[in-house]
Short mmCIF file of C-alpha atoms and ligand atoms in Angstrom, two decimals:
data_model
loop_
_atom_site.label_atom_id
_atom_site.label_comp_id
_atom_site.label_asym_id
_atom_site.label_seq_id
_atom_site.Cartn_x
_atom_site.Cartn_y
_atom_site.Cartn_z
CA MET W 134 0.00 0.00 0.00
CA THR W 135 1.34 3.42 -0.83
CA ILE W 136 1.28 6.28 1.65
CA ASP W 137 -1.20 9.09 0.92
CA LEU W 138 1.31 11.94 0.93
CA GLU W 139 -1.27 14.64 0.25
CA ALA W 140 -3.23 13.58 3.32
CA LEU W 141 0.00 13.45 5.33
CA TYR W 142 0.97 16.96 4.23
CA ILE W 143 -2.45 18.44 5.02
CA ASP W 144 -2.48 16.74 8.41
CA LEU W 145 0.98 18.11 9.28
CA HIS W 146 0.02 21.54 7.95
CA GLN W 147 -3.06 21.65 10.15
CA HIS W 148 -1.07 20.57 13.22
CA PRO W 149 2.08 22.71 13.25
CA GLU W 150 4.25 22.58 16.37
CA LEU W 151 6.79 25.05 17.70
CA SER W 152 10.49 24.25 17.97
CA PHE W 153 11.36 21.42 20.37
CA GLN W 154 7.64 20.74 20.87
CA GLU W 155 7.18 18.63 17.70
CA THR W 156 6.00 15.51 19.51
CA ARG W 157 2.96 14.82 17.34
CA THR W 158 4.88 15.40 14.10
CA ALA W 159 7.77 13.24 15.31
CA GLY W 160 5.38 10.47 16.32
CA ILE W 161 3.72 10.43 12.89
CA ALA W 162 7.06 10.42 11.09
CA ALA W 163 8.41 7.66 13.33
CA GLU W 164 5.32 5.52 12.73
CA HIS W 165 5.67 5.81 8.95
CA LEU W 166 9.37 4.97 9.11
CA ARG W 167 8.66 1.95 11.30
CA ASP W 168 5.89 0.81 8.95
CA LEU W 169 8.41 1.04 6.12
CA GLY W 170 10.69 -1.34 8.01
CA LEU W 171 13.27 1.09 9.37
CA GLU W 172 14.93 0.80 12.77
CA VAL W 173 13.65 3.92 14.55
CA GLU W 174 14.69 5.89 17.62
CA GLU W 175 12.57 8.74 18.96
CA GLY W 176 13.36 11.54 21.41
CA VAL W 177 16.81 12.15 19.90
CA GLY W 178 17.82 15.71 20.81
CA VAL W 179 14.51 16.36 22.60
CA THR W 180 12.02 15.52 19.82
CA GLY W 181 14.19 14.31 16.91
CA VAL W 182 13.75 10.99 15.12
CA VAL W 183 16.44 8.78 13.57
CA GLY W 184 15.51 5.97 11.18
CA VAL W 185 17.99 3.53 9.70
CA LEU W 186 17.40 1.81 6.38
CA ALA W 187 20.20 -0.74 6.21
CA ASN W 188 20.51 -2.43 2.83
CA GLY W 189 23.83 -4.25 2.69
CA ASP W 190 27.36 -3.02 2.17
CA GLY W 191 28.00 0.34 0.63
CA PRO W 192 27.98 4.07 1.27
CA VAL W 193 26.13 5.69 4.15
CA VAL W 194 23.90 8.62 3.26
CA TRP W 195 22.32 10.86 5.89
CA LEU W 196 19.04 12.38 4.73
CA ARG W 197 17.76 15.27 6.78
CA ALA W 198 14.33 16.92 7.05
CA ASP W 199 13.43 19.54 9.65
CA MET W 200 9.93 19.61 11.14
CA ASP W 201 9.28 22.66 13.32
CA ALA W 202 6.78 25.48 12.67
CA LEU W 203 6.73 29.20 13.52
CA PRO W 204 4.74 31.61 15.72
CA VAL W 205 2.86 33.10 12.74
CA ALA W 206 -0.90 33.53 12.26
CA GLU W 207 -1.69 31.86 8.93
CA GLN W 208 -3.47 34.13 6.44
CA THR W 209 -3.36 31.98 3.31
CA GLY W 210 -7.13 31.43 3.29
CA LEU W 211 -6.51 27.79 2.34
CA PRO W 212 -9.19 25.29 3.36
CA TYR W 213 -6.51 23.44 5.34
CA ALA W 214 -4.98 26.56 6.94
CA SER W 215 -3.71 26.22 10.50
CA THR W 216 -5.83 27.68 13.28
CA VAL W 217 -3.83 26.27 16.18
CA THR W 218 -1.95 28.06 18.90
CA GLY W 219 1.03 27.05 20.96
CA VAL W 220 2.98 28.28 23.96
CA ASP W 221 6.34 29.88 23.24
CA PRO W 222 9.37 29.60 25.57
CA ALA W 223 8.38 32.85 27.32
CA GLY W 224 5.02 31.31 28.21
CA ASN W 225 2.98 33.36 25.72
CA THR W 226 0.15 31.77 23.77
CA VAL W 227 0.97 32.36 20.10
CA PRO W 228 -0.51 31.34 16.73
CA VAL W 229 1.45 28.57 15.00
CA MET W 230 1.89 28.00 11.28
CA HIS W 231 4.11 25.95 8.99
CA ALA W 232 5.25 29.22 7.45
CA CYS W 233 8.65 27.81 6.44
CA GLY W 234 7.28 24.69 4.73
CA HIS W 235 8.89 22.13 7.03
CA ASP W 236 5.66 20.10 6.76
CA MET W 237 6.55 19.70 3.09
CA HIS W 238 10.06 18.55 4.06
CA VAL W 239 8.74 15.77 6.32
CA THR W 240 6.19 14.71 3.70
CA ALA W 241 8.81 14.54 0.93
CA MET W 242 11.14 12.59 3.22
CA ILE W 243 8.53 9.94 3.99
CA GLY W 244 7.75 9.66 0.27
CA ALA W 245 11.43 9.34 -0.64
CA VAL W 246 12.04 6.67 2.00
CA GLU W 247 9.03 4.75 0.71
CA ARG W 248 10.57 4.77 -2.78
CA LEU W 249 14.00 3.76 -1.49
CA VAL W 250 12.42 0.82 0.34
CA ALA W 251 10.47 -0.20 -2.76
CA ALA W 252 13.64 -0.04 -4.87
CA ARG W 253 15.98 -1.71 -2.39
CA ALA W 254 16.95 -4.45 -4.85
CA GLU W 255 18.51 -1.74 -7.05
CA TRP W 256 20.91 -0.18 -4.53
CA SER W 257 23.09 -1.07 -1.63
CA GLY W 258 24.30 0.83 1.43
CA THR W 259 22.63 2.55 4.36
CA ALA W 260 20.27 5.50 4.47
CA VAL W 261 20.04 7.22 7.85
CA VAL W 262 16.93 9.40 8.06
CA LEU W 263 17.04 12.43 10.37
CA ILE W 264 13.76 14.14 11.27
CA GLN W 265 15.19 17.20 12.97
CA PRO W 266 13.53 19.49 15.51
CA ALA W 267 14.02 23.21 16.12
CA GLU W 268 15.71 24.37 12.93
CA GLU W 269 14.08 27.76 13.50
CA TYR W 270 16.04 28.09 16.75
CA GLY W 271 19.21 27.00 15.00
CA ALA W 272 19.47 24.42 17.76
CA GLY W 273 17.94 21.15 16.58
CA ALA W 274 20.86 19.75 14.58
CA ARG W 275 23.20 20.49 17.46
CA ALA W 276 20.79 18.80 19.89
CA MET W 277 20.73 15.63 17.78
CA LEU W 278 24.52 15.61 17.48
CA ASP W 279 24.85 16.19 21.22
CA ALA W 280 22.65 13.11 21.66
CA GLY W 281 25.54 11.13 20.15
CA ILE W 282 24.13 10.18 16.75
CA LEU W 283 27.56 10.32 15.11
CA SER W 284 28.91 7.58 17.34
CA ARG W 285 25.72 5.54 17.68
CA TYR W 286 24.74 5.37 13.99
CA PRO W 287 26.65 4.55 10.80
CA LYS W 288 28.90 7.54 10.03
CA PRO W 289 27.85 9.33 6.83
CA ASP W 290 29.80 9.57 3.60
CA ILE W 291 27.55 12.47 2.63
CA VAL W 292 24.74 14.57 4.13
CA LEU W 293 21.77 15.57 1.94
CA GLY W 294 18.87 17.91 2.61
CA GLN W 295 16.38 20.14 0.85
CA HIS W 296 14.17 23.17 1.49
CA VAL W 297 10.96 24.25 -0.23
CA THR W 298 11.12 27.81 -1.50
CA PRO W 299 9.26 30.36 -3.65
CA LEU W 300 10.67 29.17 -6.96
CA PRO W 301 8.33 27.74 -9.61
CA ALA W 302 7.28 24.16 -8.91
CA GLY W 303 9.53 21.78 -10.82
CA VAL W 304 12.60 23.99 -10.45
CA ILE W 305 15.56 23.00 -8.26
CA GLY W 306 17.90 25.72 -7.04
CA VAL W 307 21.35 24.55 -6.02
CA ARG W 308 24.82 26.00 -6.18
CA SER W 309 28.31 24.80 -5.49
CA GLY W 310 30.03 26.59 -2.60
CA THR W 311 28.15 28.87 -0.22
CA GLN W 312 24.44 28.20 -0.62
CA MET W 313 23.31 29.95 2.54
CA ALA W 314 24.90 32.49 4.82
CA ALA W 315 26.40 31.95 8.23
CA SER W 316 24.58 33.73 11.00
CA ASP W 317 25.02 34.91 14.56
CA GLY W 318 22.31 36.23 16.86
CA LEU W 319 23.69 38.67 19.44
CA THR W 320 22.21 40.52 22.38
CA VAL W 321 24.00 43.76 23.26
CA THR W 322 23.36 45.42 26.61
CA LEU W 323 24.41 49.07 26.86
CA HIS W 324 24.84 50.49 30.33
CA GLY W 325 24.19 54.16 31.09
CA ARG W 326 23.21 55.96 34.26
CA GLY W 327 19.51 56.58 34.79
CA GLY W 328 17.83 59.67 36.16
CA HIS W 329 15.11 62.31 35.73
CA GLY W 330 14.16 63.20 32.16
CA SER W 331 14.48 66.90 33.03
CA ARG W 332 18.13 66.52 34.10
CA PRO W 333 19.95 64.77 31.21
CA HIS W 334 23.27 66.33 32.23
CA ALA W 335 23.21 64.24 35.40
CA THR W 336 22.75 60.98 33.47
CA ILE W 337 24.44 58.87 30.85
CA ASP W 338 21.59 58.32 28.43
CA PRO W 339 21.54 54.75 27.05
CA VAL W 340 18.78 55.68 24.57
CA VAL W 341 21.07 58.10 22.75
CA MET W 342 23.93 55.60 23.10
CA ALA W 343 21.73 52.91 21.51
CA ALA W 344 20.59 55.20 18.70
CA ALA W 345 24.18 56.14 17.83
CA THR W 346 25.23 52.49 18.00
CA VAL W 347 22.45 51.36 15.66
CA MET W 348 23.35 54.00 13.08
CA ARG W 349 27.09 53.30 13.27
CA LEU W 350 26.51 49.54 12.95
CA GLN W 351 24.98 50.23 9.51
CA THR W 352 28.39 51.35 8.28
CA ILE W 353 29.82 47.85 8.62
CA ALA W 354 27.96 46.54 5.57
CA SER W 355 27.99 49.87 3.69
CA ARG W 356 31.55 51.13 4.42
CA GLU W 357 33.71 48.27 5.66
CA VAL W 358 32.72 45.30 3.52
CA ASP W 359 33.89 45.08 -0.10
CA PRO W 360 30.81 45.92 -2.22
CA ARG W 361 31.35 42.69 -4.14
CA ASP W 362 30.94 40.69 -0.93
CA VAL W 363 27.85 40.20 1.16
CA ALA W 364 27.23 40.90 4.81
CA VAL W 365 24.04 41.77 6.66
CA VAL W 366 23.88 43.62 9.98
CA THR W 367 20.28 43.91 11.19
CA VAL W 368 19.22 45.33 14.54
CA GLY W 369 15.87 43.61 14.86
CA SER W 370 15.01 44.67 18.37
CA ILE W 371 15.78 47.70 20.53
CA HIS W 372 14.46 48.16 24.04
CA ALA W 373 14.99 50.85 26.65
CA GLY W 374 12.94 52.77 29.11
CA LEU W 375 9.38 52.73 30.43
CA LYS W 376 8.27 56.37 30.57
CA ASN W 377 8.95 59.69 28.83
CA ASN W 378 10.37 61.52 31.85
CA ILE W 379 12.71 58.81 33.09
CA ILE W 380 16.10 58.27 31.52
CA PRO W 381 16.67 54.52 31.86
CA ALA W 382 19.82 52.83 33.08
CA GLU W 383 20.30 50.49 30.14
CA ALA W 384 19.32 49.65 26.58
CA THR W 385 19.23 46.29 24.83
CA LEU W 386 19.81 45.61 21.14
CA GLU W 387 19.28 42.30 19.37
CA LEU W 388 21.36 41.79 16.24
CA SER W 389 21.10 39.36 13.36
CA LEU W 390 24.35 39.03 11.40
CA ARG W 391 24.84 37.13 8.12
CA TYR W 392 27.94 36.33 6.11
CA PRO W 393 29.04 33.97 3.34
CA ASN W 394 32.07 32.49 5.08
CA ASP W 395 34.03 32.17 8.30
CA GLU W 396 36.55 34.92 7.37
CA MET W 397 33.79 37.51 6.86
CA ARG W 398 32.18 36.32 10.08
CA GLU W 399 35.32 37.12 12.06
CA ARG W 400 35.66 40.57 10.46
CA VAL W 401 32.02 41.57 11.03
CA LEU W 402 32.00 40.31 14.62
CA ALA W 403 35.16 42.28 15.34
CA SER W 404 33.60 45.41 13.81
CA VAL W 405 30.42 45.02 15.87
CA GLU W 406 32.44 44.70 19.04
CA ARG W 407 34.65 47.69 18.15
CA ILE W 408 31.65 49.94 17.39
CA VAL W 409 29.61 48.88 20.43
CA ARG W 410 32.52 49.54 22.78
CA ALA W 411 33.53 52.77 21.06
CA GLU W 412 30.01 54.24 21.11
CA ALA W 413 29.72 53.36 24.80
CA ALA W 414 33.04 55.08 25.41
CA ALA W 415 31.93 58.09 23.32
CA SER W 416 28.86 58.36 25.56
CA GLY W 417 31.03 58.30 28.65
CA ALA W 418 29.63 54.96 29.84
CA GLU W 419 31.00 53.95 33.22
CA ARG W 420 30.46 50.28 32.59
CA GLU W 421 31.51 48.24 29.54
CA PRO W 422 28.67 46.98 27.34
CA GLU W 423 27.97 43.25 27.25
CA ILE W 424 27.78 41.28 24.02
CA ARG W 425 26.18 37.87 24.29
CA THR W 426 25.99 35.30 21.49
CA ASP W 427 22.54 33.71 21.44
CA HIS W 428 23.12 31.42 18.48
CA THR W 429 25.71 30.66 15.84
CA LEU W 430 24.99 29.02 12.51
CA PRO W 431 27.76 28.03 10.11
CA PRO W 432 27.58 28.83 6.39
CA THR W 433 25.80 26.16 4.36
CA ILE W 434 28.55 25.20 1.91
CA ASN W 435 27.82 22.71 -0.84
CA ASP W 436 30.66 20.40 -1.80
CA ALA W 437 31.62 21.09 -5.43
CA GLU W 438 32.03 17.52 -6.64
CA ALA W 439 28.99 16.12 -4.83
CA THR W 440 26.84 19.07 -5.96
CA ALA W 441 27.84 18.46 -9.57
CA ARG W 442 26.76 14.82 -9.22
CA VAL W 443 23.42 15.73 -7.64
CA SER W 444 22.74 18.44 -10.23
CA ALA W 445 23.46 16.09 -13.12
CA ALA W 446 21.26 13.37 -11.62
CA LEU W 447 18.40 15.82 -11.05
CA ARG W 448 18.70 17.14 -14.62
CA ARG W 449 18.44 13.60 -15.96
CA VAL W 450 15.27 12.92 -13.96
CA LEU W 451 13.52 16.31 -13.85
CA GLY W 452 14.65 17.80 -17.15
CA GLU W 453 17.66 19.63 -18.51
CA THR W 454 16.35 23.12 -17.55
CA SER W 455 15.03 22.14 -14.12
CA VAL W 456 18.20 22.91 -12.17
CA ILE W 457 19.26 26.54 -11.70
CA ASP W 458 21.81 28.41 -9.62
CA PRO W 459 19.66 30.57 -7.32
CA GLY W 460 22.61 32.52 -5.95
CA MET W 461 23.57 32.63 -2.31
CA PHE W 462 20.70 33.09 0.13
CA THR W 463 21.29 35.34 3.12
CA GLY W 464 19.06 33.07 5.20
CA SER W 465 20.79 30.49 7.39
CA GLU W 466 20.39 26.82 8.24
CA ASP W 467 21.73 24.43 10.83
CA VAL W 468 21.85 21.41 8.49
CA SER W 469 25.58 21.77 7.92
CA TRP W 470 26.43 20.92 11.53
CA PHE W 471 25.80 17.28 10.59
CA ALA W 472 28.33 17.45 7.74
CA ARG W 473 30.79 19.62 9.66
CA ASP W 474 30.85 17.35 12.70
CA ALA W 475 31.22 14.26 10.53
CA ASP W 476 33.75 16.04 8.29
CA VAL W 477 31.99 14.93 5.11
CA PRO W 478 30.46 16.74 2.10
CA LEU W 479 27.03 18.35 2.20
CA VAL W 480 24.56 19.02 -0.61
CA PHE W 481 21.58 21.17 0.32
CA TRP W 482 19.18 22.36 -2.38
CA PHE W 483 15.97 24.34 -2.73
CA TRP W 484 12.93 23.15 -4.56
CA GLY W 485 10.15 25.32 -5.91
CA GLY W 486 6.63 25.23 -4.53
CA LEU W 487 4.94 27.99 -6.55
CA ASP W 488 2.44 27.89 -9.37
CA PRO W 489 4.78 28.51 -12.38
CA ALA W 490 2.19 30.75 -14.11
CA LYS W 491 1.84 32.95 -11.03
CA TYR W 492 5.61 33.19 -10.69
CA ALA W 493 6.09 34.04 -14.39
CA ALA W 494 3.44 36.77 -14.14
CA ALA W 495 5.17 38.32 -11.12
CA VAL W 496 8.55 38.19 -12.90
CA ALA W 497 7.04 39.86 -15.99
CA ALA W 498 5.46 42.58 -13.86
CA GLY W 499 8.61 43.08 -11.76
CA THR W 500 6.63 42.36 -8.59
CA VAL W 501 8.28 39.20 -7.26
CA ASN W 502 9.21 40.88 -3.96
CA SER W 503 5.72 42.25 -3.30
CA ASP W 504 3.52 39.54 -4.85
CA ILE W 505 5.30 36.29 -4.00
CA PRO W 506 5.09 35.38 -0.32
CA THR W 507 8.37 33.99 0.94
CA ASN W 508 9.12 31.55 3.74
CA HIS W 509 8.05 32.94 7.13
CA SER W 510 5.25 35.03 5.55
CA PRO W 511 1.69 34.41 6.86
CA PHE W 512 0.75 34.00 3.17
CA PHE W 513 3.41 31.36 2.35
CA ALA W 514 1.52 28.53 0.65
CA PRO W 515 3.31 25.95 -1.47
CA GLU W 516 1.16 24.24 -4.11
CA ILE W 517 0.59 20.69 -2.90
CA HIS W 518 1.15 19.29 -6.39
CA PRO W 519 3.62 18.85 -7.92
CA THR W 520 5.67 20.17 -5.00
CA ILE W 521 5.38 16.93 -3.02
CA GLU W 522 6.23 14.78 -6.04
CA VAL W 523 9.24 16.91 -7.02
CA GLY W 524 10.51 16.89 -3.43
CA VAL W 525 10.19 13.11 -3.23
CA THR W 526 11.91 12.62 -6.57
CA ALA W 527 14.72 15.06 -5.78
CA LEU W 528 15.55 13.45 -2.44
CA GLU W 529 15.29 9.91 -3.77
CA THR W 530 17.37 10.76 -6.84
CA ALA W 531 20.10 12.45 -4.84
CA ALA W 532 20.24 9.60 -2.33
CA ARG W 533 20.40 6.97 -5.08
CA GLU W 534 23.24 8.89 -6.75
CA PHE W 535 25.42 7.98 -3.77
CA LEU W 536 23.83 4.66 -2.78
CA GLY W 537 25.00 2.97 -5.96
ZN1 ZN S 256 12.48 29.11 8.44
ZN1 ZN S 257 13.00 26.48 7.00
#
């Protein structure tokens, strides 16, 4: 009996779960993998699932799909739109939506494993299936590795993964080298000296210090980085004060930094630190600012030789024009921790989930940025077909390329 992947996708879409809370999703994935004959372990790195499809001697391929959803209120208007809420780590009740398409990733993974099982007479080796939690925290891959999967399961020769994206359905986007940026999330605390709003001369105002810091941080990308390179410095959150006539004692900034490689990472981090400290000094701060790293994601770098093999295989199966180079994405992923820790190649590609006619119309009108909802948008809505089928085929094809 074949698995009804459409029903699986709709079920997962209607029951999205926040990072590290994906117990229902993990249970469903584990059940399918068990039904398909895999050896399955649950609760790996909190809610992760590992399935092993051992099929004789040969290469070991790790196949990864992430499964968490986001605190977003779905506005797609789809008949199967999510209406559920969850509780975030701060204890707030929040709407939850599969706004990044990870429901599609799990669905495609189950479909690909089903095909690998059906075709097991044609290949030999071991496929290790990773259903990963908490990609949106940048923490799930690390949690699974910290649970010892590298030593407890067959070590990979290659790690493969894919992400659904707003490209036309049927199109695969993959590039050799840096596919996605590295990222750090920082929290900066600036210390001033509080006091009465009518007596600024008796205070060290952290609001002004924060404002100057935010503006100066913009010069990293615009004045320090070679215009031919890419770096992003975003201050996504700024908090200080409670009332108009009180000068607060401190201000907090939250930064999101992105870069294509480790060298740029070091340069940008050094610039952030230099500017934060210098602006505090310029304000006459009596206490050094604190810079805390909340998360670190490595660049997602595709191995040249393995990417060429995957691209050629996908062209053979999906059509000569189906594989494009989408350029580097400034978004970040934690998939490469698996390959980095194992010291093996990674290939991570994007597959399109959009109605090709809609996409072509937006391209013609020059309105891709305004008309095409991207991942994390409340309007993000991959077409069910052929997105599922292309995702299944892409993952199966790439796995078979290495499984002989
Ligand atoms: Zn995401
Ligand atoms: Zn994602």
